[in-house]
Coordinates of C-alpha atoms and ligand atoms in Angstrom, one line a residue:
X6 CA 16.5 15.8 4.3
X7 CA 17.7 17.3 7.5
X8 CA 14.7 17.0 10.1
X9 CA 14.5 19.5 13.1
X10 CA 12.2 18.5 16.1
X11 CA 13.5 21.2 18.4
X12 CA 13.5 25.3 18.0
X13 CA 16.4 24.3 20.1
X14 CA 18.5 22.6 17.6
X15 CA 18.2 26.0 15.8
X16 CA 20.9 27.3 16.2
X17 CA 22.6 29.1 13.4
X18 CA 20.6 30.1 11.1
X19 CA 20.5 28.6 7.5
X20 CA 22.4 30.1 4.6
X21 CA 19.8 32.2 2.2
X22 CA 16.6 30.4 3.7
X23 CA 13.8 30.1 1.6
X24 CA 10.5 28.5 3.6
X25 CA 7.1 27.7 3.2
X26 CA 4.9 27.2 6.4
X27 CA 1.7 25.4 7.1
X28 CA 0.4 21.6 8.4
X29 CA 0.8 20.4 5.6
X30 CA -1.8 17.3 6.2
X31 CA -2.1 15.4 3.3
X32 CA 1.1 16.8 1.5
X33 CA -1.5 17.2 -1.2
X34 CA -1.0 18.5 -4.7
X35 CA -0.9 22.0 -3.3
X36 CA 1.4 22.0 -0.6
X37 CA 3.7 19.9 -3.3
X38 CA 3.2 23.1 -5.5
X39 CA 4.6 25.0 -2.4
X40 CA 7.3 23.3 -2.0
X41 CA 8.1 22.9 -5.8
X42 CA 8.4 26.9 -6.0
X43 CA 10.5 27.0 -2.6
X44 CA 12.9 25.0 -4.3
X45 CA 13.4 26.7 -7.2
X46 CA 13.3 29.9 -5.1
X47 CA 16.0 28.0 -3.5
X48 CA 17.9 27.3 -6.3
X49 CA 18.2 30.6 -7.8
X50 CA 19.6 31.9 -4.6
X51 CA 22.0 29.3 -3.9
X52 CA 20.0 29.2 -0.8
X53 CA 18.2 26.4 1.3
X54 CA 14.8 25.1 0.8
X55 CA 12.9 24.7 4.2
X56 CA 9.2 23.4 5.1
X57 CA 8.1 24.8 8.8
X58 CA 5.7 22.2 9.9
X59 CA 3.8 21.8 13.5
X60 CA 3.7 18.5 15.4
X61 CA 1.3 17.9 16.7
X62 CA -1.7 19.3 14.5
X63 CA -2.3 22.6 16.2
X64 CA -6.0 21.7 16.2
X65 CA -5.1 18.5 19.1
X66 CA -3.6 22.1 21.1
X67 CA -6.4 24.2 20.1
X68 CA -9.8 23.1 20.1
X69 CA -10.6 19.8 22.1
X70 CA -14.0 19.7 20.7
X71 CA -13.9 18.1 17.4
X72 CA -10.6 16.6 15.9
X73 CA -10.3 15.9 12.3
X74 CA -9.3 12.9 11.4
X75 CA -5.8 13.8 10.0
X76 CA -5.3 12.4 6.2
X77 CA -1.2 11.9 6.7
X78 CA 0.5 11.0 10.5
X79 CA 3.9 12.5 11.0
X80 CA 5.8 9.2 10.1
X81 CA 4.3 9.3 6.6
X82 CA 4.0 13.3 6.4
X83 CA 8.1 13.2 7.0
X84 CA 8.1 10.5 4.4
X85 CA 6.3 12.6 1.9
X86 CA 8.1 16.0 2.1
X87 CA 11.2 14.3 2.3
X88 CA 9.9 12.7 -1.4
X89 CA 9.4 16.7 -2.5
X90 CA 12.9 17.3 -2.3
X91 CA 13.2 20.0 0.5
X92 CA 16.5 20.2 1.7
X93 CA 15.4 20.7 5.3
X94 CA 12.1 20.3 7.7
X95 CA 11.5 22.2 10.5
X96 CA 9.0 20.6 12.9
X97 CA 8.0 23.2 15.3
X98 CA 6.5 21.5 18.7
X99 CA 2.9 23.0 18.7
X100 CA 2.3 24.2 22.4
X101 CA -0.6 26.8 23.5
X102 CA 2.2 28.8 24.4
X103 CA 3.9 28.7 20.9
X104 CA 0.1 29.5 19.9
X105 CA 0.1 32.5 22.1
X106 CA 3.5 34.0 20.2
X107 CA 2.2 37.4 18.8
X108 CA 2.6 37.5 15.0
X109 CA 5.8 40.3 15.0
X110 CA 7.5 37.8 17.7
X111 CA 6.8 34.3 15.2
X112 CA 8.3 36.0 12.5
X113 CA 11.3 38.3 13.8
X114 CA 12.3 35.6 16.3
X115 CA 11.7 32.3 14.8
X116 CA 11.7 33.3 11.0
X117 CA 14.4 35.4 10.5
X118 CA 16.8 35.6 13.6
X119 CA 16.6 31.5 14.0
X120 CA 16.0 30.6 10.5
X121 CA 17.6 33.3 8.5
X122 CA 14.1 33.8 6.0
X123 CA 15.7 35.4 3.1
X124 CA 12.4 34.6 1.4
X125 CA 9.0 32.8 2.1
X126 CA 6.1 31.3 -0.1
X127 CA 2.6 31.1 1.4
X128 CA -1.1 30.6 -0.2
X129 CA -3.1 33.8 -0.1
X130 CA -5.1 32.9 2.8
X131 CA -2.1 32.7 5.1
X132 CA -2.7 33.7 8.1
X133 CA 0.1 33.5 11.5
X134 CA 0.3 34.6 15.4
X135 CA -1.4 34.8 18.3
X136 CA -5.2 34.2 17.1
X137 CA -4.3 34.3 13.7
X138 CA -3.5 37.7 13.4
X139 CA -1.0 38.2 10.9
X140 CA -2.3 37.7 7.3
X141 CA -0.1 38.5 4.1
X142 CA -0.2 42.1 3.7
X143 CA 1.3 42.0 7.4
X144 CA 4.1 39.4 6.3
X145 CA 4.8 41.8 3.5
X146 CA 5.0 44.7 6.0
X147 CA 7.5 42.5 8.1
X148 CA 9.1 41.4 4.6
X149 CA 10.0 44.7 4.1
X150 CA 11.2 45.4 7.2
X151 CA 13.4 42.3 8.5
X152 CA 14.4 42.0 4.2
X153 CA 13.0 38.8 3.4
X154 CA 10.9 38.5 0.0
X155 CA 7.2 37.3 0.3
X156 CA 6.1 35.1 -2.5
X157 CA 2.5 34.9 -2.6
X158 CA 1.6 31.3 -4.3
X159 CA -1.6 30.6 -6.0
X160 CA -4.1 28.0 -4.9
X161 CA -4.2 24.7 -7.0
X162 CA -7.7 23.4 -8.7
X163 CA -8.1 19.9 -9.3
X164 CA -7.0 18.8 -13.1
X165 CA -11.1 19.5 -14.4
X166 CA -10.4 23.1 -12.4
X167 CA -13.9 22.3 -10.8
X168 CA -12.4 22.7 -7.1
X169 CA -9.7 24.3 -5.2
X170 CA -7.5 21.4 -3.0
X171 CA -7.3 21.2 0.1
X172 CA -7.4 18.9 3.0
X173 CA -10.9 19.4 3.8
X174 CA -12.0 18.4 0.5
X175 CA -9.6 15.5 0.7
X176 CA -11.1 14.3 4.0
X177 CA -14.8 14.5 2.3
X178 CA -13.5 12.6 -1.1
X179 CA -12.1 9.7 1.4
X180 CA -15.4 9.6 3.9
X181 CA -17.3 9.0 0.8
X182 CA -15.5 6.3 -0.7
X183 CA -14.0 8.2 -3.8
X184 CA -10.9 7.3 -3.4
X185 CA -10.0 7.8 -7.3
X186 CA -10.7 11.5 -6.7
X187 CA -8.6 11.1 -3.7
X188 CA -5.7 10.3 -5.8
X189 CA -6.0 13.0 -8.1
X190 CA -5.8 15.9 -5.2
X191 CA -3.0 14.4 -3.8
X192 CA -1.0 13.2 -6.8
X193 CA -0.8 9.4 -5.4
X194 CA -3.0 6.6 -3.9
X195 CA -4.6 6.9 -0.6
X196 CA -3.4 5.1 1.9
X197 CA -3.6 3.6 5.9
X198 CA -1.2 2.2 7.9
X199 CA -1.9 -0.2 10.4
X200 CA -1.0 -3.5 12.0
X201 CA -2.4 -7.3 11.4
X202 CA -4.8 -8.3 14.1
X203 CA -5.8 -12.2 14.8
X204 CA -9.7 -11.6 13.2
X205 CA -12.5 -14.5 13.7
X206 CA -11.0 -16.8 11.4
X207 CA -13.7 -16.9 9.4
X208 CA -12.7 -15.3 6.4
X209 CA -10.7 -18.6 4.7
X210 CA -12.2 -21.4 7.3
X211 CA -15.9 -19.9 6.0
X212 CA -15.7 -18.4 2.6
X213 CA -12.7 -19.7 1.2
X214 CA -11.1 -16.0 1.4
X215 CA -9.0 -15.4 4.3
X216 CA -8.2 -11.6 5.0
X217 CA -5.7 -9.8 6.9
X218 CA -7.5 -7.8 9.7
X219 CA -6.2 -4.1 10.2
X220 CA -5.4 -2.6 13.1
X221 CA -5.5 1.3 11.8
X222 CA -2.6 3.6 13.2
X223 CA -4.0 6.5 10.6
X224 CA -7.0 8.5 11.9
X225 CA -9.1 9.0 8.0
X226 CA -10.1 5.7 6.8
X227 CA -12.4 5.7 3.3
X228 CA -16.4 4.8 3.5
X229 CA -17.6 1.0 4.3
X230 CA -17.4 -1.2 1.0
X231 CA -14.9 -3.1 -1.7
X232 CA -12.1 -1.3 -2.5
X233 CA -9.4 -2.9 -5.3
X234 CA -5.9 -2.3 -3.8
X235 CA -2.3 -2.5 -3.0
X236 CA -0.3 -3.8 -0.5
X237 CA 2.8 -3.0 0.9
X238 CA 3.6 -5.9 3.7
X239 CA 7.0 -7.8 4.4
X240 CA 8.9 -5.5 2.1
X241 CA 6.9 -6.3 -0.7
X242 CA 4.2 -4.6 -3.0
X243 CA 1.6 -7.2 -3.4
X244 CA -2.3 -6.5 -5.4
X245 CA -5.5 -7.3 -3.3
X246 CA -9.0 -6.5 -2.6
X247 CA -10.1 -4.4 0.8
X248 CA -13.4 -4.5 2.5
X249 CA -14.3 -1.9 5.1
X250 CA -17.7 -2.5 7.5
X251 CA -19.4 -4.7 9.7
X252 CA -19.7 -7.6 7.5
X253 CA -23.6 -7.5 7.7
X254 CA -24.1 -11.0 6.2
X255 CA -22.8 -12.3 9.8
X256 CA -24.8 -10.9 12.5
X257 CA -21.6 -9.4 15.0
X258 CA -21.8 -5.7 13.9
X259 CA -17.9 -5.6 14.7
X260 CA -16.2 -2.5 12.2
X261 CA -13.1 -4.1 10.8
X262 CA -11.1 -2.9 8.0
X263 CA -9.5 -6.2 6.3
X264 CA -7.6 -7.2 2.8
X265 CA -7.4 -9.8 1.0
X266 CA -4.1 -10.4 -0.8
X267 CA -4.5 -12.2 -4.2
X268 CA -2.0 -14.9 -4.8
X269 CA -0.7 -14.8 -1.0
X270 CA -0.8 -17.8 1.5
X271 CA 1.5 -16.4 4.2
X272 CA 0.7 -15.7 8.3
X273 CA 1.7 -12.1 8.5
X274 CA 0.2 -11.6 12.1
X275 CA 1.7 -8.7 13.8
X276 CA 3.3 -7.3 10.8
X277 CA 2.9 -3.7 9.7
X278 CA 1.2 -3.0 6.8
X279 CA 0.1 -0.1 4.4
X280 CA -3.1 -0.3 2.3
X281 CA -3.4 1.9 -1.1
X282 CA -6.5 2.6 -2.3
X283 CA -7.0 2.7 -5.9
X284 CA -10.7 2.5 -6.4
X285 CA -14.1 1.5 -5.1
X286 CA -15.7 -1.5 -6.4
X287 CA -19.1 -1.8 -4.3
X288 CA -20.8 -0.9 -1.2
X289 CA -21.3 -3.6 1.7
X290 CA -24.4 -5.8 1.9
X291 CA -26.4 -8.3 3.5
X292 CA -25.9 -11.8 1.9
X293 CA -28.9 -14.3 2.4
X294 CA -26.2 -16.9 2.6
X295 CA -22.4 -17.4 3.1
X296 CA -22.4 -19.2 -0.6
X297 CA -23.6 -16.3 -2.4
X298 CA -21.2 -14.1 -0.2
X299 CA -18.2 -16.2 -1.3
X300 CA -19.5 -16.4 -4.7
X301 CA -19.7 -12.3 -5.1
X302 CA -16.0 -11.5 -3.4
X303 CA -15.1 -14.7 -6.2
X304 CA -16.4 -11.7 -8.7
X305 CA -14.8 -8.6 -6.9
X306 CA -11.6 -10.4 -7.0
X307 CA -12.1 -10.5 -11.1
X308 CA -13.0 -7.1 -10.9
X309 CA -10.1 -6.0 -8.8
X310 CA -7.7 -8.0 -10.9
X311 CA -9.0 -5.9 -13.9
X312 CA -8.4 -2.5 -12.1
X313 CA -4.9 -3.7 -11.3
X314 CA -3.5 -5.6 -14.7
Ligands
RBF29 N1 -19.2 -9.2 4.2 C1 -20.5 -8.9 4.1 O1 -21.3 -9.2 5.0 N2 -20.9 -8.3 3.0 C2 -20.1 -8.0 1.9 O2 -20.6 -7.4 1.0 C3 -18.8 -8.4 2.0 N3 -17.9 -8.1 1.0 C4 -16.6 -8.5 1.1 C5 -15.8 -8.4 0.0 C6 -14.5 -8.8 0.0 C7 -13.6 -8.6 -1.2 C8 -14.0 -9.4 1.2 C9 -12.5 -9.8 1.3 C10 -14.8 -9.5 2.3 C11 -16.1 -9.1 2.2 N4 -17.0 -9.3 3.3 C12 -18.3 -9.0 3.2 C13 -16.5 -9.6 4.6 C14 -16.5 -11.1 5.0 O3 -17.7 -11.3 5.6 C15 -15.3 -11.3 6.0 O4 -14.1 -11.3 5.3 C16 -15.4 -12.6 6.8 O5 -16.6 -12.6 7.5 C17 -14.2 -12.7 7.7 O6 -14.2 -11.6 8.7
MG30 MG1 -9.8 -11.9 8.5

């Protein structure tokens, strides 16, 4: 895949261009749908499949008030799309003057005299320009003018059609620990990035478990509790057991997001490391003592390694 950081670097645009445009965060089940009928689209016309994407999140330009905590970074959003098969990835750098572009200017400038639309795929709730002005029935007005085909996709449900997807309801399903819902609306485990931290040393000296402590770079990490789990460290894929929280049995209140890796006796300090969550076990709690705290990850371990056969 072809990545594009700078409207700069556009300079001729591409041959038959089909595109898709939005944040994308999550690269959920839908968006994957978007980009699924922008290849085909693609295909038909001997044409080039192209995602339009905004770095950073226009909400960090937009509102300062509240941020989301953002379910993909850019490092794994690239990752993802690239995965999807687009042929080419537009990342547009998200400025308040980019935000100020009046809708006929974002799409007869950028679309089709840098990019070459020939045709574009969008959900029905679209919406582009200056203060979101532009929604579809003004792309298809523009469609028909600059000669590019608007192709107006559907929204996906979950599998049990009880939701639509979207990012917001992925952020929800991660803050309250169901991670296994998670999965479903973005067709693969949830997962954080992060770095191993020194922790307290307590974890193996004390209980006989040692964990990694996490460093999170990713913004959306799930509820407290004990999650069963990958882990990708040291180029390798390795199962394990997570806990999130404050560890209330020991009397710190420090939040730290650590893993235990089953059958692992290495010092990975330092190391990157990505965490996949593949389903809750239990919430945190107060043990009366550190044997009955041992004794109950002893079981979570069991229960993980039944999750993960
Ligand atoms: N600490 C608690 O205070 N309560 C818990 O319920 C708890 N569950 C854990 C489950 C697992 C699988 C692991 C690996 C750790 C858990 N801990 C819990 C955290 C434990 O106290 C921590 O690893 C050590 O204190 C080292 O930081
Ligand atoms: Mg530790």
């Amino acid at each position: 895949m072809n990545v594009i950081e700078s409207i700069n670097n556009l300079t001729t645009p591409f041959n038959n261009a089909v595109i898709t445009i939005g944040n994308f965060d999550g690269v959920h089940i839908g968006h994957q749908a978007l980009f699924h009928e922008v290849i085909e689209k693609a295909d038909a016309i001997n044409g080039t499949s192209i995602a339009v994407t905004f770095e950073p999140h226009p909400s960090r330009v937009l509102n300062k008030k509240y941020q989301l905590p953002l379910i993909t970074l850019y490092e794994q959003k690239v990752e993802l799309i690239e995965k999807s098969g687009i042929d080419v990835l537009i990342c547009i750098p998200f400025t308040k003057k980019f935000a100020s572009f009046p809708a006929q200017l974002f799409v007869e400038d950028l679309l089709v005299k840098h990019i070459g639309t020939k045709a574009i795929v969008v959900g029905n709730d679209y919406r582009f320009g200056k203060n979101r002005e532009g929604d579809t029935d003004l792309l298809k007005k523009f469609g028909d003018r600059f000669n590019f085909e608007v192709i107006i996709s559907n929204w996906k449900q979950m599998p049990d059609r009880s939701e639509r997807i979207s990012s917001t309801l992925i952020r929800e399903l991660v803050l309250a620990g169901d991670v296994a819902k998670a999965q479903k609306s973005i067709g693969r485990y949830y997962q954080i990035r992060g770095q191993v931290v020194s922790g307290r040393n307590r974890g193996g000296r004390l209980l006989g478990f040692p964990t990694a402590n996490i460093n999170l770079t990713d913004e959306l990490c799930p509820k407290a509790g004990v999650y069963a789990v990958t882990v990708e460290c040291i180029n390798k894929t390795f199962n394990g057991v997570a806990n999130i929280g404050y560890s209330p049995t020991f009397d710190d209140n420090i939040f730290t997001v650590e893993v235990h890796i089953l059958n692992f006796n290495k010092i990975i300090n330092n190391q990157r490391i990505r965490v996949n969550f593949i389903q809750r076990i239990r919430d945190e709690k107060k043990f009366s003592n550190i044997k009955t705290l041992s004794s109950q990850i002893e079981k979570d371990i069991k229960t993980a390694e039944a999750i993960l056969k």
